[in-house]
Backbone as CSV, one residue per row, in Angstrom:
resi,resn,N_x,N_y,N_z,CA_x,CA_y,CA_z,C_x,C_y,C_z
1,GLN,-97.841,-33.462,-4.929,-98.293,-32.077,-4.845,-97.079,-31.168,-4.520
2,VAL,-97.025,-29.824,-5.022,-95.974,-29.048,-4.955,-96.637,-27.844,-4.362
3,GLN,-95.748,-27.420,-3.209,-95.980,-26.156,-2.484,-95.070,-24.917,-3.011
4,LEU,-95.858,-23.912,-3.208,-95.044,-22.830,-3.941,-95.236,-21.403,-2.786
5,VAL,-94.348,-21.002,-2.244,-94.458,-19.688,-1.380,-93.527,-18.377,-2.079
6,GLU,-94.558,-17.490,-2.328,-93.954,-16.225,-2.992,-93.251,-15.281,-1.907
7,SER,-92.336,-14.498,-2.180,-91.704,-13.510,-1.340,-91.346,-12.495,-2.024
8,GLY,-90.995,-11.327,-1.513,-90.419,-10.298,-2.073,-91.238,-8.932,-2.445
9,GLY,-92.525,-9.041,-2.313,-93.450,-7.972,-2.773,-93.550,-6.904,-1.746
10,ARG,-93.594,-5.980,-2.172,-93.675,-4.497,-1.257,-94.005,-3.309,-2.005
11,LEU,-93.988,-2.140,-1.231,-94.356,-0.996,-1.681,-93.109,-0.296,-2.179
12,VAL,-93.154,0.058,-3.552,-91.963,0.747,-4.418,-92.414,1.858,-5.246
13,GLN,-91.491,2.883,-5.345,-91.794,3.958,-6.246,-91.800,3.628,-7.522
14,ALA,-92.368,4.317,-8.574,-92.139,4.152,-10.022,-90.656,4.225,-10.236
15,GLY,-90.252,3.311,-11.301,-88.942,3.416,-11.797,-87.934,2.573,-10.856
16,GLY,-88.581,2.076,-9.876,-87.652,1.078,-8.799,-87.752,-0.257,-9.298
17,SER,-87.142,-1.139,-8.760,-86.711,-2.483,-8.993,-87.223,-3.357,-7.675
18,LEU,-87.677,-4.529,-7.779,-87.954,-5.507,-6.991,-87.479,-6.997,-7.485
19,ARG,-87.228,-7.881,-6.866,-86.964,-9.225,-6.923,-87.943,-10.282,-6.363
20,LEU,-88.944,-10.685,-7.047,-89.669,-11.854,-6.322,-89.237,-13.133,-6.391
21,SER,-89.435,-14.038,-5.227,-88.929,-15.264,-5.196,-89.895,-16.159,-4.994
22,CYS,-89.851,-17.345,-5.546,-90.890,-18.472,-5.260,-90.038,-19.826,-4.956
23,ALA,-90.368,-20.109,-3.761,-89.597,-21.335,-3.497,-90.662,-22.730,-3.381
24,ALA,-90.093,-23.618,-4.094,-90.907,-24.691,-4.356,-90.718,-25.945,-3.336
25,SER,-91.418,-26.695,-3.039,-91.126,-27.849,-2.162,-92.229,-29.079,-2.562
26,GLY,-91.919,-30.142,-2.144,-92.809,-31.328,-2.373,-92.456,-32.394,-3.409
27,ARG,-92.133,-32.011,-4.463,-91.832,-32.783,-5.795,-90.518,-32.406,-6.287
28,THR,-89.898,-33.093,-7.220,-88.710,-32.788,-7.681,-89.142,-31.604,-8.768
29,PHE,-88.491,-30.469,-8.321,-88.427,-29.168,-8.901,-88.155,-29.063,-10.744
30,THR,-87.262,-30.034,-10.698,-86.769,-30.072,-12.248,-87.746,-30.782,-13.022
31,ASN,-88.697,-31.027,-12.573,-90.072,-31.867,-13.639,-90.849,-30.629,-13.811
32,TYR,-90.786,-29.495,-13.356,-92.087,-28.386,-13.636,-91.412,-27.299,-14.092
33,ALA,-92.249,-26.883,-15.225,-92.132,-25.484,-15.830,-92.839,-24.595,-14.826
34,MET,-92.432,-23.406,-14.810,-92.709,-22.256,-13.813,-93.290,-21.189,-14.789
35,GLY,-94.286,-20.311,-13.877,-94.573,-19.134,-14.467,-95.099,-18.221,-13.399
36,TRP,-95.063,-16.896,-13.985,-95.306,-15.768,-12.861,-96.850,-15.152,-13.577
37,PHE,-97.815,-15.011,-12.685,-99.104,-14.269,-13.301,-99.381,-13.170,-12.235
38,ARG,-100.158,-12.097,-12.723,-100.566,-11.269,-11.726,-102.031,-10.921,-11.937
39,GLN,-102.483,-10.271,-10.695,-103.982,-10.018,-10.811,-104.083,-8.672,-10.103
40,ALA,-104.448,-7.452,-10.846,-104.807,-6.353,-10.116,-106.244,-6.076,-9.687
41,PRO,-106.671,-5.378,-9.027,-107.761,-5.082,-8.463,-109.056,-4.773,-9.443
42,GLY,-109.818,-5.646,-9.519,-111.077,-5.655,-10.663,-110.626,-6.094,-11.886
43,LYS,-109.557,-6.765,-12.085,-109.140,-7.287,-13.476,-108.852,-8.774,-13.113
44,GLU,-108.880,-9.422,-14.433,-108.703,-10.703,-14.504,-107.137,-11.098,-14.209
45,ARG,-106.624,-12.309,-13.760,-105.317,-12.663,-13.721,-104.763,-12.828,-15.001
46,GLU,-103.576,-12.243,-15.090,-102.769,-12.266,-16.517,-101.399,-12.677,-16.429
47,PHE,-100.990,-13.490,-17.427,-99.900,-14.131,-17.522,-98.697,-12.683,-17.683
48,VAL,-97.601,-13.250,-16.814,-96.330,-12.232,-16.960,-95.206,-12.939,-17.406
49,ALA,-94.808,-14.135,-16.955,-93.533,-14.554,-17.564,-93.433,-16.090,-17.365
50,ALA,-92.769,-16.836,-18.017,-92.671,-18.215,-18.026,-91.441,-18.724,-18.267
51,ILE,-90.766,-19.810,-17.736,-89.621,-20.399,-17.802,-89.637,-21.908,-17.917
52,SER,-89.040,-22.509,-18.826,-88.634,-23.867,-18.762,-88.135,-24.577,-17.828
53,ILE,-88.115,-25.786,-17.646,-87.245,-26.484,-16.670,-85.731,-26.240,-16.697
54,SER,-85.381,-26.209,-18.054,-83.812,-26.106,-18.272,-83.650,-24.674,-17.751
55,GLY,-84.433,-23.591,-17.899,-84.159,-22.297,-17.794,-83.659,-21.642,-19.142
56,SER,-83.532,-22.520,-20.196,-82.905,-21.841,-21.515,-84.080,-21.197,-22.228
57,ASN,-85.424,-21.363,-22.038,-86.397,-20.706,-22.883,-87.265,-20.044,-21.831
58,THR,-87.512,-18.857,-22.259,-88.447,-17.909,-21.355,-89.486,-17.256,-22.395
59,TYR,-90.526,-16.661,-21.560,-91.470,-16.103,-22.617,-92.060,-15.021,-21.709
60,TYR,-92.378,-13.823,-22.246,-92.970,-12.436,-21.305,-94.204,-12.002,-22.094
61,LEU,-94.813,-11.382,-21.081,-96.087,-10.514,-21.581,-95.385,-9.271,-22.197
62,ASP,-95.914,-8.884,-23.377,-95.241,-7.949,-23.933,-95.098,-6.620,-23.172
63,SER,-95.795,-6.147,-22.359,-95.782,-5.046,-21.651,-94.709,-4.932,-20.670
64,VAL,-94.126,-6.099,-20.343,-93.047,-6.355,-19.488,-91.628,-6.603,-20.049
65,LYS,-91.684,-6.808,-21.431,-90.363,-7.515,-22.061,-89.390,-6.144,-21.807
66,GLY,-87.988,-6.563,-21.648,-87.001,-5.574,-21.193,-87.165,-4.874,-20.060
67,ARG,-88.227,-5.161,-19.241,-88.079,-4.809,-17.744,-88.013,-5.777,-16.977
68,PHE,-88.607,-7.180,-17.122,-88.928,-7.936,-16.204,-88.047,-9.289,-16.757
69,THR,-87.250,-10.115,-15.902,-86.529,-11.121,-16.143,-86.815,-12.093,-15.341
70,VAL,-87.165,-13.387,-15.976,-87.471,-14.716,-15.125,-86.303,-15.540,-15.065
71,SER,-86.050,-16.016,-13.852,-84.952,-17.090,-13.930,-85.252,-18.297,-12.823
72,ARG,-84.299,-19.050,-12.751,-84.629,-20.037,-11.565,-83.328,-20.881,-11.347
73,ASP,-83.159,-21.214,-10.231,-82.197,-21.887,-9.553,-82.654,-23.208,-9.195
74,ASN,-82.183,-24.510,-10.127,-82.747,-25.508,-9.745,-82.226,-26.084,-8.563
75,ALA,-80.991,-25.888,-8.186,-80.297,-26.387,-6.913,-81.068,-25.890,-5.745
76,LYS,-81.548,-24.608,-5.630,-82.305,-23.995,-4.661,-83.962,-24.203,-4.713
77,ASN,-84.586,-24.925,-5.819,-85.775,-25.120,-5.899,-86.753,-23.724,-5.757
78,THR,-86.029,-22.678,-6.592,-86.582,-21.315,-6.605,-86.557,-20.864,-7.858
79,VAL,-87.682,-20.098,-8.209,-87.998,-19.352,-9.410,-87.866,-17.632,-8.861
80,TYR,-87.269,-17.044,-9.725,-87.243,-15.506,-9.466,-88.003,-14.662,-10.744
81,LEU,-88.348,-13.652,-10.182,-88.721,-12.706,-11.158,-88.145,-11.110,-10.853
82,GLN,-87.026,-10.777,-11.594,-86.527,-9.342,-11.311,-87.326,-8.420,-12.110
83,MET,-87.777,-7.382,-11.406,-88.593,-6.442,-11.951,-87.889,-5.174,-12.000
84,ASN,-87.504,-4.468,-12.966,-86.898,-3.142,-13.177,-87.905,-2.181,-13.755
85,SER,-87.643,-0.848,-13.507,-88.404,0.309,-14.148,-89.939,0.081,-14.001
86,LEU,-90.027,-0.296,-12.698,-91.489,-0.570,-12.408,-92.362,0.676,-12.723
87,LYS,-93.744,0.449,-12.904,-94.844,1.310,-13.352,-95.959,1.093,-12.390
88,PRO,-96.762,2.242,-12.075,-97.921,2.032,-11.370,-98.730,0.798,-11.954
89,GLU,-98.843,0.729,-13.053,-99.736,-0.249,-13.854,-99.132,-1.624,-13.693
90,ASP,-98.009,-1.905,-12.979,-97.335,-3.063,-12.411,-97.998,-3.574,-10.984
91,THR,-98.840,-2.600,-10.655,-99.509,-3.072,-9.245,-100.354,-4.192,-9.315
92,ALA,-100.143,-5.031,-8.569,-101.067,-6.437,-8.517,-100.430,-7.444,-7.548
93,VAL,-101.391,-8.358,-7.336,-100.921,-9.555,-6.433,-100.111,-10.211,-7.681
94,TYR,-98.921,-10.853,-7.308,-98.135,-11.748,-8.190,-98.082,-13.145,-7.555
95,TYR,-98.458,-13.865,-8.659,-98.546,-15.416,-8.217,-97.617,-16.151,-8.918
96,CYS,-96.929,-17.389,-8.365,-96.162,-18.298,-8.762,-96.841,-19.456,-9.358
97,ALA,-96.575,-20.157,-10.386,-97.310,-21.157,-10.503,-96.298,-22.280,-11.172
98,ALA,-96.594,-23.684,-11.195,-95.809,-24.441,-11.661,-96.663,-25.860,-12.289
99,THR,-96.199,-26.505,-13.220,-96.899,-27.463,-13.883,-96.023,-28.553,-14.425
100,PRO,-96.261,-29.695,-14.267,-95.134,-30.783,-15.172,-95.068,-30.410,-16.462
101,ALA,-93.807,-30.700,-17.123,-93.523,-30.127,-18.454,-93.159,-31.288,-19.227
102,VAL,-93.714,-31.405,-20.426,-93.478,-32.493,-21.279,-92.134,-32.927,-21.679
103,TYR,-91.197,-31.569,-21.583,-89.824,-31.745,-22.189,-89.241,-30.415,-21.478
104,SER,-87.954,-30.620,-21.233,-87.158,-29.650,-20.374,-87.217,-28.208,-21.217
105,GLY,-87.510,-28.081,-22.502,-87.493,-26.922,-23.139,-88.788,-26.226,-23.089
106,ARG,-90.021,-26.712,-22.564,-91.285,-26.391,-22.724,-91.566,-25.345,-21.771
107,TYR,-92.291,-24.265,-22.074,-92.837,-23.413,-20.956,-94.408,-23.207,-21.522
108,TYR,-95.129,-22.567,-20.677,-96.515,-22.480,-20.594,-96.841,-21.060,-20.310
109,SER,-98.014,-20.637,-21.021,-98.284,-19.186,-20.895,-99.860,-18.940,-20.494
110,ARG,-100.545,-19.986,-20.455,-101.962,-19.952,-19.981,-102.112,-20.415,-18.562
111,SER,-103.058,-19.651,-17.913,-103.221,-20.014,-16.510,-103.849,-21.660,-16.415
112,ASP,-104.495,-22.009,-17.282,-105.379,-23.251,-17.052,-104.402,-24.593,-17.487
113,GLU,-103.192,-23.901,-17.721,-102.115,-25.000,-18.134,-101.325,-25.284,-16.767
114,TYR,-101.546,-24.447,-15.736,-100.789,-24.622,-14.507,-101.483,-25.378,-13.470
115,ARG,-100.888,-26.324,-12.908,-101.564,-27.361,-11.954,-101.441,-26.769,-10.441
116,TYR,-100.215,-26.033,-10.035,-99.937,-25.542,-8.654,-99.744,-24.009,-8.682
117,TRP,-100.334,-23.627,-7.560,-100.212,-22.067,-7.450,-99.784,-21.542,-6.114
118,GLY,-99.213,-20.696,-5.984,-98.766,-20.043,-4.723,-99.879,-19.022,-4.161
119,GLN,-99.739,-18.459,-2.882,-100.629,-17.634,-2.319,-100.564,-16.210,-2.776
120,GLY,-99.475,-16.024,-3.551,-99.632,-14.607,-4.051,-98.513,-13.602,-3.120
121,THR,-98.091,-12.404,-3.643,-97.382,-11.598,-3.003,-97.815,-10.220,-3.585
122,GLN,-98.090,-9.232,-2.873,-98.439,-7.996,-3.270,-97.376,-7.018,-3.610
123,VAL,-97.473,-6.509,-4.835,-96.672,-5.332,-5.332,-97.327,-4.192,-5.702
124,THR,-96.974,-3.020,-4.939,-97.614,-1.771,-5.137,-96.505,-0.801,-5.666
125,VAL,-96.702,-0.179,-6.745,-95.959,0.674,-7.306,-96.606,2.147,-7.325
126,SER,-96.066,3.080,-6.551,-96.426,4.528,-6.449,-96.040,5.253,-7.449
127,SER,-96.785,6.273,-7.811,-96.381,7.132,-8.875,-95.917,8.622,-8.159
């Protein structure tokens, strides 16, 4: 079992920046590929970013490319989502997810590929 706890969400003005953190515990962090998803009111959960175990491979939703950066610190069992140039349409609950990876360079972009989920952190971007 892996426990995931997100933090860092808050109200921010459009054009601003936030860094979300997701702390993992319970199992060996370096066995897991990590991902970020978000869910806006009335919408389905959508993929935002993914990172492989090694951190060498990342993948992004098109609408966040160039604005968001996913990274991980395996020594701290933590994955991050740096969000810059935030827009009102980025408003959502952001979830961290983890899943065992078949090799260190693998990442996953579908929600049904992830085994463990955090409770979410609210990001609100005002216009």
